[in-house]
């Protein structure tokens, strides 16, 4: 292969490129500013933490508060039991999360179906989302966990874990359905029209063209809903299920010391932070791809 004179000249320029002195100075200035900003942020954070610590430990009621909420003996006693109960919360997160995604997608599709024949289905889907988004989750849990066993239905479980998981699924499916519906409606109608012009049916256009784009665009809000679901799995304890919160509550009831609640709260925080950081990373990645003109 023979290169032309211009191509050879361009290749030579590319191979021997060295940044200019001005560019080197500019990059050095950026690095210096970044180091300065990091140092200022670190010092500011340290000073704020010291001030808050001094305010708290010098408060008149701090000795009593420390004994009641930050007792090392009860923390050591509660930690293994809280971890054992947390396994139930983790299982609820995975099972209910999968059920919520499936049910939410079906409800969203029902709300976006076209044609007068689907009007009753659209009304039912809209009524479902309006009702469960407006109903407080804790009331929904009480109705399901306490009301269903009172009906004494044959073949219906009275296990508070299953009933609590059902209540969580009913509530969060309404929120996730709206997230999916927003994603579906954000896809430009020309995408569906182009798919139809290629010979795809309405069902095929929805499955292969619209839904992949809708789901991809809605990943960050879906992850946020899963973070909220992870925290709210602790509410199943109101029905008597022995999860992390209930395990802490048992120790509190026996000792009248509230340190186990702090332990349970910190365990939930430790479980939530990785999911939150994952959500932030996915959101930032999608924003970068949009800014670069990539597929979101």
XYZ file of C-alpha atoms in Angstrom:
296
model
C 0.000 0.000 0.000
C 1.434 3.349 -1.074
C 0.597 6.550 0.816
C 0.180 9.829 -0.962
C 2.369 12.746 -0.034
C -0.385 14.426 1.952
C -1.283 11.211 3.809
C 2.355 10.542 4.638
C 2.741 14.082 5.913
C -0.379 13.778 8.079
C 0.774 10.427 9.477
C 4.159 11.865 10.290
C 2.573 14.786 12.084
C 0.385 12.415 14.077
C 3.272 10.175 15.099
C 5.552 13.031 16.161
C 2.938 15.126 17.949
C 4.096 16.797 21.153
C 1.897 19.107 23.223
C 2.694 22.777 23.122
C 4.149 24.587 26.101
C 0.875 26.439 26.595
C -1.069 23.163 26.722
C 1.411 21.725 29.234
C 1.050 24.810 31.414
C -2.731 24.651 31.163
C -2.814 20.997 32.224
C -0.462 21.740 35.124
C -2.725 24.575 36.221
C -5.765 22.284 36.133
C -3.981 19.700 38.274
C -2.896 22.370 40.759
C -6.453 23.691 41.023
C -7.780 20.159 41.510
C -5.289 19.471 44.326
C -6.143 22.793 45.958
C -9.895 22.103 45.774
C -9.379 18.614 47.261
C -7.312 20.007 50.129
C -9.889 22.709 50.884
C -12.709 20.163 50.833
C -10.811 17.837 53.190
C -10.031 20.610 55.670
C -13.601 21.926 55.542
C -15.023 18.449 56.147
C -12.652 17.829 59.061
C -13.518 21.160 60.704
C -17.243 20.530 60.303
C -16.901 17.063 61.847
C -14.922 18.441 64.790
C -17.488 21.188 65.435
C -20.399 18.729 65.312
C -18.571 16.339 67.627
C -17.875 19.069 70.173
C -21.488 20.288 70.049
C -22.842 16.782 70.635
C -20.453 15.617 73.372
C -20.794 18.900 75.280
C -24.587 18.806 75.285
C -26.104 18.509 78.790
C -27.865 15.235 78.030
C -25.006 13.557 76.154
C -23.976 11.107 78.950
C -27.508 9.756 79.203
C -27.924 9.677 75.423
C -24.632 7.848 75.005
C -25.657 5.204 77.515
C -29.107 4.764 75.930
C -28.253 4.840 72.209
C -24.526 4.064 71.942
C -23.898 1.339 74.499
C -21.104 -0.967 73.354
C -22.360 -3.959 75.332
C -25.799 -3.949 73.712
C -24.271 -3.195 70.302
C -22.143 -6.347 70.515
C -25.175 -8.346 71.621
C -27.429 -7.000 68.872
C -25.051 -7.120 65.917
C -25.125 -10.907 65.178
C -28.897 -11.090 65.647
C -29.458 -8.047 63.420
C -27.235 -9.585 60.728
C -29.213 -12.814 60.944
C -32.448 -10.896 60.490
C -30.948 -8.856 57.643
C -30.783 -12.006 55.525
C -34.589 -11.923 55.405
C -34.501 -8.301 54.200
C -32.036 -9.217 51.460
C -34.220 -12.107 50.276
C -37.263 -9.866 50.267
C -35.346 -7.303 48.215
C -34.470 -9.807 45.484
C -37.849 -11.561 45.341
C -39.983 -8.429 45.598
C -37.646 -6.511 43.285
C -38.079 -9.102 40.533
C -41.856 -9.207 41.037
C -42.068 -5.403 41.041
C -40.175 -5.113 37.744
C -42.394 -7.674 36.009
C -45.701 -6.368 37.371
C -44.693 -2.745 36.845
C -43.777 -3.427 33.217
C -47.125 -5.166 32.568
C -49.059 -2.267 34.108
C -47.056 0.279 32.099
C -47.725 -1.618 28.864
C -51.421 -1.809 29.722
C -51.520 1.978 30.220
C -49.887 2.641 26.853
C -51.971 0.239 24.731
C -53.724 1.948 21.836
C -57.212 1.488 20.498
C -60.682 1.755 22.050
C -60.851 -1.982 22.735
C -58.150 -1.571 25.395
C -59.901 1.309 27.162
C -61.112 -0.815 30.153
C -57.590 -2.192 30.608
C -56.091 1.307 30.533
C -58.631 2.489 33.125
C -57.873 -0.421 35.449
C -54.124 0.132 35.133
C -54.515 3.866 35.817
C -56.768 3.174 38.822
C -54.214 0.705 40.201
C -51.324 3.161 39.984
C -53.359 6.060 41.377
C -54.608 4.009 44.328
C -51.349 2.400 45.434
C -49.265 5.515 44.844
C -51.648 7.457 47.068
C -51.999 4.800 49.779
C -49.251 5.032 52.441
C -47.112 1.924 52.411
C -47.461 1.285 56.132
C -51.265 1.315 55.837
C -51.066 -1.061 52.890
C -48.883 -3.371 54.979
C -51.330 -3.310 57.891
C -54.286 -4.030 55.609
C -52.588 -6.971 53.920
C -50.714 -8.425 56.903
C -53.603 -8.071 59.366
C -56.631 -8.103 57.080
C -55.937 -11.121 54.891
C -55.583 -13.588 57.826
C -58.837 -12.218 59.265
C -60.686 -13.366 56.119
C -59.745 -17.018 56.859
C -59.521 -17.871 53.179
C -58.725 -21.472 52.353
C -55.336 -21.964 50.733
C -54.175 -18.388 51.400
C -51.022 -18.064 53.460
C -50.941 -16.158 56.732
C -47.145 -16.002 56.831
C -46.249 -12.350 57.598
C -43.189 -12.577 55.355
C -45.232 -13.498 52.288
C -47.988 -11.048 53.131
C -45.509 -8.258 53.792
C -43.717 -9.004 50.534
C -47.065 -8.889 48.717
C -47.827 -5.460 50.163
C -44.396 -4.169 49.155
C -44.885 -5.524 45.636
C -48.311 -3.931 45.277
C -47.061 -0.494 46.314
C -43.767 -0.422 44.464
C -45.271 -1.858 41.271
C -47.349 1.303 41.002
C -44.252 3.511 41.231
C -42.209 1.379 38.843
C -45.103 1.243 36.361
C -45.029 5.027 36.106
C -41.263 4.941 35.569
C -41.669 2.431 32.733
C -44.593 4.371 31.246
C -42.520 7.568 31.208
C -39.764 5.679 29.408
C -42.163 4.241 26.828
C -43.717 7.620 26.113
C -40.266 9.234 25.823
C -39.499 7.114 22.746
C -40.271 9.217 19.679
C -43.292 7.989 17.654
C -41.093 7.859 14.559
C -39.328 4.848 16.109
C -42.560 2.879 16.201
C -43.525 4.127 12.727
C -40.164 3.052 11.326
C -40.558 -0.393 12.855
C -44.044 -0.732 11.384
C -42.759 0.329 7.959
C -40.245 -2.527 8.106
C -43.081 -5.024 8.521
C -43.100 -5.451 12.307
C -46.423 -5.798 14.061
C -47.416 -3.498 16.921
C -46.407 -6.158 19.420
C -43.049 -6.723 17.738
C -42.376 -2.974 17.498
C -43.099 -2.630 21.211
C -40.912 -5.598 22.142
C -37.910 -5.057 19.886
C -37.836 -1.281 19.369
C -39.725 0.672 22.029
C -39.152 -1.307 25.233
C -35.342 -1.675 24.905
C -34.967 2.091 24.527
C -37.483 2.836 27.287
C -35.852 0.522 29.833
C -32.344 1.751 29.029
C -33.378 5.362 29.591
C -35.062 4.610 32.898
C -32.291 2.600 34.582
C -31.317 5.366 37.094
C -34.862 5.952 38.448
C -35.438 2.195 38.580
C -32.312 1.761 40.689
C -33.531 4.551 42.988
C -36.806 2.686 43.482
C -34.880 -0.479 44.346
C -32.861 1.466 46.932
C -36.121 2.641 48.519
C -37.507 -0.904 48.405
C -34.401 -2.188 50.186
C -35.013 0.205 53.077
C -38.748 -0.438 53.243
C -38.313 -4.198 53.592
C -37.753 -3.386 57.266
C -41.444 -2.515 57.557
C -42.461 -6.185 57.330
C -41.533 -6.343 61.007
C -44.923 -4.842 61.889
C -46.469 -8.220 61.083
C -44.073 -10.121 63.319
C -41.511 -11.239 60.738
C -38.069 -11.565 62.340
C -35.998 -9.289 60.134
C -33.195 -6.917 61.150
C -35.599 -4.347 62.608
C -37.638 -6.912 64.521
C -34.477 -8.555 65.886
C -33.374 -5.180 67.227
C -36.850 -4.518 68.602
C -36.804 -7.760 70.609
C -33.565 -6.795 72.326
C -34.834 -3.253 72.965
C -38.004 -4.625 74.558
C -35.968 -6.780 76.902
C -33.227 -4.297 77.819
C -34.996 -0.920 77.407
C -31.834 0.256 75.663
C -32.129 1.662 72.123
C -28.629 0.835 70.892
C -29.902 -2.136 68.797
C -31.952 0.309 66.706
C -28.757 2.231 65.922
C -27.048 -1.024 64.955
C -29.937 -1.989 62.652
C -29.942 1.471 61.094
C -26.203 1.374 60.406
C -26.498 -2.077 58.857
C -29.202 -0.819 56.490
C -27.072 2.202 55.619
C -24.088 -0.028 54.877
C -26.289 -2.124 52.582
C -27.792 0.908 50.837
C -24.624 2.897 50.129
C -23.240 0.515 47.444
C -26.576 0.581 45.610
C -26.676 4.370 45.837
C -23.158 4.702 44.472
C -24.046 2.273 41.655
C -27.037 4.455 40.786
C -24.846 7.569 40.720
C -22.282 5.821 38.518
C -24.905 4.620 36.036
C -26.504 8.080 35.896
C -23.147 9.792 35.306
C -22.225 7.250 32.631
C -25.488 7.788 30.771
C -25.092 11.570 31.006
C -21.603 11.302 29.490
C -22.894 9.162 26.655
C -25.654 11.657 25.914
C -23.166 14.539 25.957
C -20.951 12.644 23.500
C -23.869 11.890 21.212
C -23.998 8.196 22.043
C -27.053 6.048 22.537
C -28.559 6.743 25.941
